[in-house]
Amino acid sequence: MATIGGTVAAVVLAAGRGERLGAPVAKPLVEFRGRPMLAHVLDAAVASGLGPVVLVVGNAGDAVAEQAAAMAPGVEVVVNPQWQEGIASSLRRALAHLGNRGIVHACVVGLADQPLIGAEAWQRVAAAYDSGATLAVATYGGVRANPVLIGRDLWPDALGLHGDRGARQLFEHHAVVDIDCSDTGTAADIDTPDDLAALDRQS
């Protein structure tokens, strides 16, 4: 999406194994309300108008990429061969991919296991870039969650992140703008079968 300040991309991280869910398919492909979880997330990312939309895959990457192509044609798939190192490795892969594009000035990052984050949350967080933010995060009821805006000025720092915490590590060293997205959906994630059942009951 071209904003006043520049072009803002959307990044969906979908590389993890999701062992606690215990599903026979990769976590992003687990069915939620009749469709793969990932389909809901890609719908929101694409509907936000942000672009390019980048999907990072790892575990069962071929299957996830194949289904993603059918769900959202035009999404750019990036493979993370180091996905077992944690979510930070997927963020690094996405930023390295986008770094080759001089026209992309920031990205908004979301996760594949949060299917009820709406397009408006992506849009609101992206709009913070036009207000001068280089780091912004969606909040729900005052609690920080996803998606997260990372301006290009912070990409060198993000490329140095490691472990199973992603952009949140940047919050410890840089000013963060909180963007209230409480009325746009929920950032509840799906890690266990109980999570899946509980979220399915939410609107």
Coordinates of N, CA and C in Angstrom, one line a residue:
M1 N 0.8 -1.2 0.0 CA 0.0 0.0 0.0 C 0.9 1.2 0.0
A2 N 0.6 2.2 -0.9 CA 1.3 3.4 -0.9 C 0.6 4.4 0.1
T3 N 1.3 4.8 1.1 CA 0.8 5.8 2.0 C 1.4 7.1 1.7
I4 N 1.1 8.1 2.5 CA 1.7 9.4 2.3 C 3.2 9.4 2.4
G5 N 3.7 8.6 3.4 CA 5.1 8.5 3.6 C 5.8 7.5 2.8
G6 N 5.1 6.6 2.2 CA 5.8 5.6 1.4 C 5.0 4.3 1.2
T7 N 5.7 3.3 0.8 CA 5.0 2.0 0.5 C 5.2 1.1 1.7
V8 N 4.1 0.5 2.2 CA 4.1 -0.4 3.4 C 3.6 -1.8 2.9
A9 N 4.5 -2.7 3.2 CA 4.2 -4.1 2.8 C 3.5 -4.8 4.0
A10 N 2.9 -6.0 3.7 CA 2.3 -6.9 4.7 C 3.1 -8.1 4.7
V11 N 3.4 -8.6 5.9 CA 4.2 -9.9 6.1 C 3.4 -10.8 7.0
V12 N 3.2 -12.0 6.6 CA 2.5 -13.1 7.4 C 3.5 -14.2 7.7
L13 N 3.8 -14.4 8.9 CA 4.7 -15.4 9.3 C 4.0 -16.7 9.6
A14 N 4.3 -17.8 8.8 CA 3.6 -19.1 8.9 C 4.5 -20.2 8.8
A15 N 5.7 -20.2 9.5 CA 6.7 -21.2 9.3 C 6.7 -22.2 10.4
G16 N 6.1 -22.0 11.6 CA 6.2 -22.8 12.7 C 5.5 -24.2 12.6
R17 N 5.9 -25.1 13.5 CA 5.4 -26.5 13.5 C 4.0 -26.6 14.2
G18 N 3.8 -25.8 15.3 CA 2.5 -25.9 16.0 C 2.3 -27.2 16.7
E19 N 3.3 -27.7 17.4 CA 3.2 -29.1 18.0 C 2.1 -29.2 19.0
R20 N 1.8 -28.1 19.7 CA 0.8 -28.2 20.8 C -0.6 -28.4 20.2
L21 N -0.8 -28.1 19.0 CA -2.1 -28.2 18.4 C -2.4 -29.7 18.0
G22 N -1.3 -30.4 17.8 CA -1.5 -31.8 17.5 C -2.3 -32.2 16.3
A23 N -2.2 -31.4 15.3 CA -3.0 -31.6 14.1 C -2.3 -32.4 13.1
P24 N -3.0 -33.1 12.2 CA -2.3 -34.0 11.2 C -1.7 -33.2 10.0
V25 N -2.1 -31.9 10.0 CA -1.6 -31.0 8.9 C -0.8 -29.9 9.5
A26 N 0.0 -29.1 8.7 CA 0.7 -28.0 9.2 C -0.3 -27.0 9.9
K27 N 0.2 -26.3 10.9 CA -0.7 -25.4 11.7 C -1.4 -24.4 10.9
P28 N -0.8 -23.7 9.9 CA -1.5 -22.7 9.1 C -2.7 -23.3 8.3
L29 N -2.6 -24.6 8.1 CA -3.6 -25.3 7.3 C -4.7 -26.0 8.1
V30 N -4.7 -25.8 9.4 CA -5.7 -26.4 10.3 C -7.0 -25.6 10.0
E31 N -8.1 -26.4 9.9 CA -9.4 -25.8 9.6 C -9.9 -24.9 10.7
F32 N -10.4 -23.8 10.4 CA -11.0 -22.8 11.3 C -12.3 -22.3 10.6
R33 N -13.4 -22.6 11.1 CA -14.7 -22.1 10.5 C -14.7 -22.5 9.0
G34 N -14.4 -23.7 8.7 CA -14.5 -24.2 7.3 C -13.5 -23.9 6.4
R35 N -12.4 -23.2 6.8 CA -11.3 -22.8 5.9 C -10.0 -22.9 6.7
P36 N -8.9 -23.1 6.0 CA -7.6 -23.1 6.7 C -7.4 -21.8 7.5
M37 N -6.8 -21.9 8.6 CA -6.5 -20.6 9.4 C -5.8 -19.6 8.6
L38 N -4.9 -20.0 7.8 CA -4.1 -19.1 7.0 C -5.0 -18.3 6.0
A39 N -6.0 -18.9 5.5 CA -6.9 -18.2 4.6 C -7.5 -17.0 5.2
H40 N -7.9 -17.1 6.4 CA -8.5 -15.9 7.1 C -7.4 -14.8 7.2
V41 N -6.2 -15.2 7.6 CA -5.2 -14.2 7.8 C -4.8 -13.5 6.5
L42 N -4.6 -14.3 5.4 CA -4.3 -13.8 4.1 C -5.4 -12.9 3.6
D43 N -6.7 -13.3 3.9 CA -7.8 -12.4 3.5 C -7.6 -11.0 4.0
A44 N -7.3 -11.0 5.3 CA -7.2 -9.7 6.0 C -6.0 -8.9 5.5
A45 N -4.9 -9.6 5.3 CA -3.7 -8.9 4.8 C -3.9 -8.3 3.4
V46 N -4.5 -9.1 2.5 CA -4.8 -8.6 1.2 C -5.9 -7.5 1.2
A47 N -6.9 -7.7 2.0 CA -8.0 -6.7 2.0 C -7.5 -5.4 2.6
S48 N -6.5 -5.4 3.4 CA -5.9 -4.2 3.9 C -5.4 -3.2 2.9
G49 N -5.1 -3.7 1.7 CA -4.5 -2.9 0.7 C -3.0 -2.7 0.8
L50 N -2.4 -3.3 1.8 CA -0.9 -3.2 1.9 C -0.3 -4.1 0.8
G51 N 0.9 -3.8 0.4 CA 1.5 -4.6 -0.6 C 2.9 -4.2 -0.8
P52 N 3.8 -5.1 -1.2 CA 3.4 -6.5 -1.5 C 3.0 -7.3 -0.2
V53 N 2.3 -8.4 -0.4 CA 2.0 -9.3 0.7 C 3.0 -10.4 0.6
V54 N 3.7 -10.6 1.7 CA 4.8 -11.6 1.8 C 4.4 -12.7 2.8
L55 N 4.5 -14.0 2.4 CA 4.2 -15.1 3.3 C 5.5 -15.9 3.5
V56 N 5.9 -16.0 4.8 CA 7.1 -16.8 5.1 C 6.6 -18.2 5.6
V57 N 7.1 -19.2 4.9 CA 6.8 -20.6 5.2 C 8.1 -21.4 5.6
G58 N 7.9 -22.5 6.4 CA 9.0 -23.3 6.8 C 8.6 -24.7 6.9
N59 N 8.0 -25.1 8.1 CA 7.5 -26.4 8.3 C 6.4 -26.7 7.2
A60 N 6.5 -27.9 6.6 CA 5.6 -28.3 5.5 C 5.4 -27.1 4.5
G61 N 6.6 -26.5 4.2 CA 6.5 -25.3 3.4 C 5.9 -25.5 2.0
D62 N 6.2 -26.6 1.3 CA 5.6 -26.8 0.0 C 4.1 -26.9 0.1
A63 N 3.5 -27.6 1.0 CA 2.1 -27.7 1.2 C 1.4 -26.3 1.5
V64 N 2.1 -25.6 2.4 CA 1.5 -24.3 2.8 C 1.6 -23.3 1.6
A65 N 2.7 -23.3 0.9 CA 2.9 -22.4 -0.2 C 1.9 -22.8 -1.3
E66 N 1.6 -24.0 -1.6 CA 0.7 -24.4 -2.6 C -0.7 -24.0 -2.3
Q67 N -1.1 -24.2 -1.1 CA -2.5 -23.7 -0.7 C -2.6 -22.2 -0.6
A68 N -1.5 -21.6 -0.2 CA -1.6 -20.1 -0.2 C -1.7 -19.5 -1.5
A69 N -1.1 -20.1 -2.5 CA -1.2 -19.6 -3.9 C -2.7 -19.7 -4.4
A70 N -3.4 -20.7 -3.9 CA -4.8 -20.9 -4.3 C -5.7 -19.9 -3.5
M71 N -5.3 -19.7 -2.3 CA -6.1 -18.8 -1.4 C -6.0 -17.3 -1.8
A72 N -4.7 -17.0 -2.1 CA -4.5 -15.5 -2.4 C -3.4 -15.4 -3.5
P73 N -3.8 -15.6 -4.7 CA -2.9 -15.4 -5.8 C -2.1 -14.1 -5.8
G74 N -0.9 -14.1 -6.0 CA -0.1 -12.9 -6.0 C 0.7 -12.7 -4.7
V75 N 0.4 -13.5 -3.7 CA 1.2 -13.4 -2.5 C 2.6 -13.9 -2.8
E76 N 3.6 -13.2 -2.3 CA 5.0 -13.7 -2.5 C 5.4 -14.6 -1.4
V77 N 5.8 -15.8 -1.7 CA 6.2 -16.8 -0.7 C 7.7 -16.8 -0.6
V78 N 8.1 -16.8 0.7 CA 9.5 -16.8 1.0 C 9.7 -18.0 1.9
V79 N 10.7 -18.9 1.6 CA 11.0 -20.1 2.4 C 12.0 -19.8 3.4
N80 N 11.8 -20.2 4.7 CA 12.7 -20.0 5.7 C 13.3 -21.4 6.1
P81 N 14.5 -21.7 5.6 CA 15.0 -23.1 5.9 C 15.5 -23.2 7.4
Q82 N 15.6 -22.1 8.1 CA 16.0 -22.1 9.5 C 14.8 -21.9 10.5
W83 N 13.6 -22.3 10.0 CA 12.4 -22.0 10.8 C 12.4 -22.6 12.2
Q84 N 13.2 -23.7 12.4 CA 13.2 -24.3 13.7 C 13.9 -23.4 14.7
E85 N 14.7 -22.4 14.3 CA 15.4 -21.5 15.2 C 14.4 -20.5 15.9
G86 N 13.2 -20.4 15.4 CA 12.2 -19.5 16.1 C 11.7 -18.4 15.1
I87 N 10.7 -17.7 15.6 CA 10.0 -16.7 14.8 C 10.9 -15.6 14.3
A88 N 11.9 -15.3 15.0 CA 12.8 -14.2 14.6 C 13.5 -14.6 13.3
S89 N 13.8 -15.8 13.0 CA 14.4 -16.2 11.8 C 13.5 -16.0 10.6
S90 N 12.2 -16.2 10.8 CA 11.2 -15.9 9.7 C 11.1 -14.4 9.5
L91 N 11.1 -13.6 10.5 CA 11.1 -12.2 10.3 C 12.3 -11.7 9.6
R92 N 13.5 -12.3 9.9 CA 14.7 -11.9 9.1 C 14.6 -12.2 7.7
R93 N 14.0 -13.4 7.4 CA 13.9 -13.8 6.0 C 13.0 -12.8 5.2
A94 N 11.9 -12.4 5.9 CA 10.9 -11.5 5.2 C 11.6 -10.2 4.9
L95 N 12.4 -9.7 5.9 CA 13.0 -8.4 5.8 C 14.1 -8.4 4.7
A96 N 14.8 -9.5 4.7 CA 15.9 -9.7 3.6 C 15.2 -9.7 2.2
H97 N 14.1 -10.3 2.1 CA 13.3 -10.3 0.9 C 12.9 -8.9 0.5
L98 N 12.3 -8.2 1.4 CA 11.8 -6.9 1.1 C 13.0 -5.9 1.0
G99 N 14.1 -6.2 1.6 CA 15.2 -5.2 1.5 C 15.8 -5.0 0.1
N100 N 15.5 -5.9 -0.8 CA 15.9 -5.8 -2.2 C 15.0 -4.8 -2.9
R101 N 13.9 -4.3 -2.3 CA 13.0 -3.4 -2.9 C 13.1 -2.1 -2.3
G102 N 13.7 -1.2 -3.0 CA 13.9 0.2 -2.5 C 12.6 0.9 -2.3
I103 N 11.5 0.5 -2.9 CA 10.3 1.2 -2.8 C 9.5 0.9 -1.6
V104 N 9.9 -0.2 -0.8 CA 9.2 -0.6 0.4 C 9.8 0.2 1.6
H105 N 9.0 1.0 2.3 CA 9.6 1.8 3.3 C 9.3 1.3 4.7
A106 N 8.3 0.3 4.8 CA 8.0 -0.2 6.1 C 7.2 -1.5 5.9
C107 N 7.0 -2.3 6.9 CA 6.2 -3.5 6.8 C 5.4 -3.7 8.0
V108 N 4.2 -4.3 7.9 CA 3.3 -4.6 9.0 C 3.3 -6.2 9.1
V109 N 3.6 -6.7 10.2 CA 3.9 -8.1 10.4 C 2.8 -8.7 11.3
G110 N 2.2 -9.8 10.8 CA 1.2 -10.6 11.5 C 1.5 -12.1 11.5
L111 N 0.7 -12.8 12.3 CA 1.0 -14.3 12.4 C -0.1 -15.1 11.8
A112 N 0.2 -16.3 11.4 CA -0.8 -17.1 10.7 C -1.7 -17.8 11.6
D113 N -1.5 -17.7 13.0 CA -2.4 -18.4 13.9 C -3.3 -17.4 14.6
Q114 N -3.5 -16.3 14.1 CA -4.4 -15.3 14.6 C -5.5 -14.9 13.6
P115 N -6.4 -15.8 13.3 CA -7.3 -15.6 12.2 C -8.4 -14.6 12.3
L116 N -8.6 -14.0 13.5 CA -9.6 -13.0 13.7 C -9.1 -11.6 13.8
I117 N -7.8 -11.4 13.4 CA -7.3 -10.0 13.3 C -7.8 -9.5 11.9
G118 N -8.6 -8.4 11.9 CA -9.2 -7.9 10.7 C -8.3 -7.0 9.9
A119 N -8.8 -6.8 8.7 CA -8.0 -5.9 7.7 C -7.8 -4.5 8.3
E120 N -8.8 -4.0 9.1 CA -8.7 -2.7 9.6 C -7.5 -2.5 10.6
A121 N -7.3 -3.6 11.3 CA -6.1 -3.5 12.2 C -4.8 -3.4 11.5
W122 N -4.7 -4.1 10.4 CA -3.5 -3.9 9.5 C -3.4 -2.5 9.0
Q123 N -4.5 -2.0 8.6 CA -4.6 -0.6 8.0 C -4.2 0.4 9.1
R124 N -4.8 0.3 10.3 CA -4.5 1.3 11.3 C -3.0 1.3 11.7
V125 N -2.5 0.1 11.9 CA -1.1 0.0 12.2 C -0.2 0.6 11.1
A126 N -0.5 0.3 9.9 CA 0.2 0.9 8.8 C 0.2 2.4 8.7
A127 N -1.0 2.9 9.1 CA -1.2 4.4 9.0 C -0.3 5.1 10.0
A128 N 0.2 4.4 11.0 CA 1.1 5.1 12.0 C 2.4 5.5 11.3
Y129 N 2.7 4.8 10.2 CA 3.9 5.2 9.5 C 3.8 6.7 9.0
D130 N 2.6 7.0 8.5 CA 2.4 8.4 8.0 C 2.5 9.4 9.1
S131 N 2.3 9.0 10.3 CA 2.4 9.9 11.4 C 3.8 10.0 12.0
G132 N 4.7 9.3 11.4 CA 6.1 9.4 11.8 C 6.6 8.2 12.6
A133 N 5.8 7.2 12.8 CA 6.2 6.1 13.6 C 7.1 5.2 12.8
T134 N 8.1 4.6 13.5 CA 8.9 3.6 12.8 C 8.7 2.2 13.5
L135 N 8.0 2.3 14.6 CA 7.6 1.0 15.3 C 6.3 1.3 16.0
A136 N 5.3 0.4 15.6 CA 3.9 0.6 16.2 C 3.3 -0.8 16.3
V137 N 2.4 -0.9 17.3 CA 1.8 -2.2 17.6 C 0.3 -2.0 17.8
A138 N -0.4 -3.0 17.4 CA -1.9 -3.0 17.7 C -2.1 -3.4 19.1
T139 N -3.1 -2.8 19.8 CA -3.5 -3.2 21.1 C -4.9 -3.5 21.1
Y140 N -5.3 -4.4 22.0 CA -6.7 -4.9 22.2 C -7.0 -4.8 23.7
G141 N -7.9 -3.9 24.0 CA -8.1 -3.8 25.5 C -6.9 -3.3 26.2
G142 N -6.0 -2.6 25.6 CA -4.8 -2.1 26.2 C -3.6 -3.1 26.2
V143 N -3.8 -4.3 25.6 CA -2.8 -5.3 25.6 C -2.1 -5.3 24.2
R144 N -0.8 -5.2 24.2 CA -0.1 -5.3 22.9 C -0.2 -6.6 22.3
A145 N -0.4 -6.7 21.0 CA -0.5 -8.0 20.3 C 0.1 -7.8 18.9
N146 N -0.7 -8.2 17.9 CA -0.3 -8.0 16.5 C -1.4 -7.4 15.7
P147 N -1.1 -6.8 14.5 CA 0.2 -6.8 13.9 C 1.1 -5.7 14.4
V148 N 2.3 -5.7 13.9 CA 3.4 -4.8 14.3 C 4.0 -4.1 13.1
L149 N 4.1 -2.8 13.1 CA 4.8 -2.0 12.1 C 6.2 -1.9 12.4
I150 N 7.1 -2.1 11.4 CA 8.5 -1.9 11.5 C 9.0 -1.1 10.3
G151 N 9.4 0.1 10.6 CA 9.9 1.0 9.6 C 11.3 0.6 9.1
R152 N 11.6 0.9 7.9 CA 12.8 0.4 7.3 C 14.1 0.8 8.1
D153 N 14.0 2.0 8.7 CA 15.1 2.4 9.6 C 15.5 1.4 10.6
L154 N 14.5 0.6 11.0 CA 14.8 -0.4 12.1 C 15.1 -1.8 11.6
W155 N 15.0 -2.0 10.3 CA 15.3 -3.3 9.7 C 16.7 -3.8 10.1
P156 N 17.7 -3.0 10.0 CA 19.0 -3.5 10.4 C 19.0 -4.1 11.8
D157 N 18.3 -3.5 12.8 CA 18.2 -4.0 14.1 C 17.4 -5.3 14.1
A158 N 16.3 -5.3 13.4 CA 15.5 -6.5 13.3 C 16.2 -7.7 12.7
L159 N 17.1 -7.4 11.7 CA 17.9 -8.5 11.1 C 18.9 -9.1 12.1
G160 N 19.1 -8.5 13.2 CA 20.0 -9.1 14.2 C 19.2 -9.8 15.3
L161 N 17.9 -10.0 15.2 CA 17.1 -10.7 16.2 C 17.2 -12.2 16.1
H162 N 17.1 -12.9 17.2 CA 17.2 -14.3 17.2 C 16.2 -14.9 18.2
G163 N 15.9 -16.2 18.1 CA 15.0 -16.8 19.1 C 13.5 -16.8 18.7
D164 N 12.7 -17.1 19.7 CA 11.3 -17.3 19.4 C 10.5 -16.1 19.8
R165 N 11.1 -14.9 19.9 CA 10.4 -13.7 20.0 C 10.8 -12.8 18.8
G166 N 9.8 -12.3 18.1 CA 10.1 -11.5 16.9 C 10.3 -10.1 17.1
A167 N 9.4 -9.3 16.5 CA 9.5 -7.8 16.6 C 9.4 -7.3 18.0
R168 N 8.8 -8.0 18.9 CA 8.7 -7.6 20.3 C 10.1 -7.2 21.0
Q169 N 11.1 -7.9 20.5 CA 12.4 -7.6 21.0 C 12.8 -6.1 20.8
L170 N 12.3 -5.6 19.7 CA 12.6 -4.2 19.3 C 12.0 -3.2 20.3
F171 N 10.9 -3.6 21.0 CA 10.2 -2.7 21.9 C 11.1 -2.3 23.1
E172 N 12.1 -3.2 23.4 CA 12.9 -2.9 24.5 C 13.9 -1.8 24.3
H173 N 14.1 -1.4 23.0 CA 15.2 -0.5 22.7 C 14.7 0.7 21.9
H174 N 13.4 0.7 21.4 CA 13.0 1.8 20.6 C 11.6 2.2 21.0
A175 N 11.3 3.4 20.7 CA 9.9 4.0 21.0 C 8.9 3.3 20.2
V176 N 7.8 2.9 20.9 CA 6.7 2.2 20.3 C 5.4 3.0 20.4
V177 N 4.7 3.1 19.3 CA 3.4 3.7 19.2 C 2.3 2.7 19.3
D178 N 1.4 2.8 20.3 CA 0.3 1.9 20.5 C -0.9 2.3 19.7
I179 N -1.4 1.4 18.9 CA -2.6 1.7 18.1 C -3.8 0.8 18.5
D180 N -4.8 1.5 19.0 CA -6.0 0.8 19.6 C -6.7 0.1 18.4
C181 N -6.8 -1.2 18.5 CA -7.6 -1.9 17.4 C -8.6 -2.8 18.1
S182 N -9.1 -2.4 19.3 CA -10.0 -3.2 20.1 C -11.3 -3.5 19.3
D183 N -11.7 -2.6 18.5 CA -13.0 -2.7 17.8 C -12.9 -3.4 16.4
T184 N -11.7 -3.9 16.1 CA -11.5 -4.5 14.8 C -11.5 -6.0 14.7
G185 N -11.5 -6.6 15.9 CA -11.4 -8.1 15.9 C -10.7 -8.5 17.2
T186 N -10.1 -9.6 17.2 CA -9.3 -10.1 18.3 C -8.0 -10.7 17.9
A187 N -7.0 -10.6 18.7 CA -5.7 -11.1 18.4 C -5.4 -12.4 19.1
A188 N -6.5 -13.1 19.6 CA -6.3 -14.4 20.2 C -5.6 -15.3 19.2
D189 N -4.7 -16.1 19.7 CA -4.0 -17.0 18.8 C -4.4 -18.5 19.1
I190 N -4.1 -19.3 18.2 CA -4.5 -20.7 18.3 C -3.3 -21.6 18.5
D191 N -3.1 -22.1 19.7 CA -1.9 -22.9 20.0 C -2.3 -24.3 20.4
T192 N -3.5 -24.5 20.9 CA -4.0 -25.8 21.4 C -5.4 -26.1 20.8
P193 N -5.8 -27.4 20.9 CA -7.2 -27.7 20.5 C -8.2 -26.9 21.3
D194 N -8.0 -26.6 22.5 CA -8.9 -25.8 23.3 C -9.0 -24.3 22.8
D195 N -7.8 -23.8 22.4 CA -7.8 -22.5 21.8 C -8.6 -22.4 20.5
L196 N -8.5 -23.5 19.7 CA -9.2 -23.6 18.5 C -10.7 -23.6 18.7
A197 N -11.2 -24.4 19.7 CA -12.6 -24.4 20.0 C -13.1 -23.1 20.6
A198 N -12.3 -22.5 21.5 CA -12.7 -21.3 22.1 C -12.9 -20.2 21.1
L199 N -11.9 -20.1 20.2 CA -11.9 -19.0 19.3 C -13.0 -19.2 18.2
D200 N -13.4 -20.4 18.0 CA -14.4 -20.7 17.0 C -15.8 -20.2 17.5
R201 N -15.9 -20.1 18.9 CA -17.1 -19.6 19.5 C -17.2 -18.1 19.5
Q202 N -16.1 -17.4 19.3 CA -16.1 -15.9 19.3 C -16.6 -15.4 18.0
S203 N -17.1 -14.1 18.0 CA -17.5 -13.5 16.8 C -16.4 -12.8 16.1

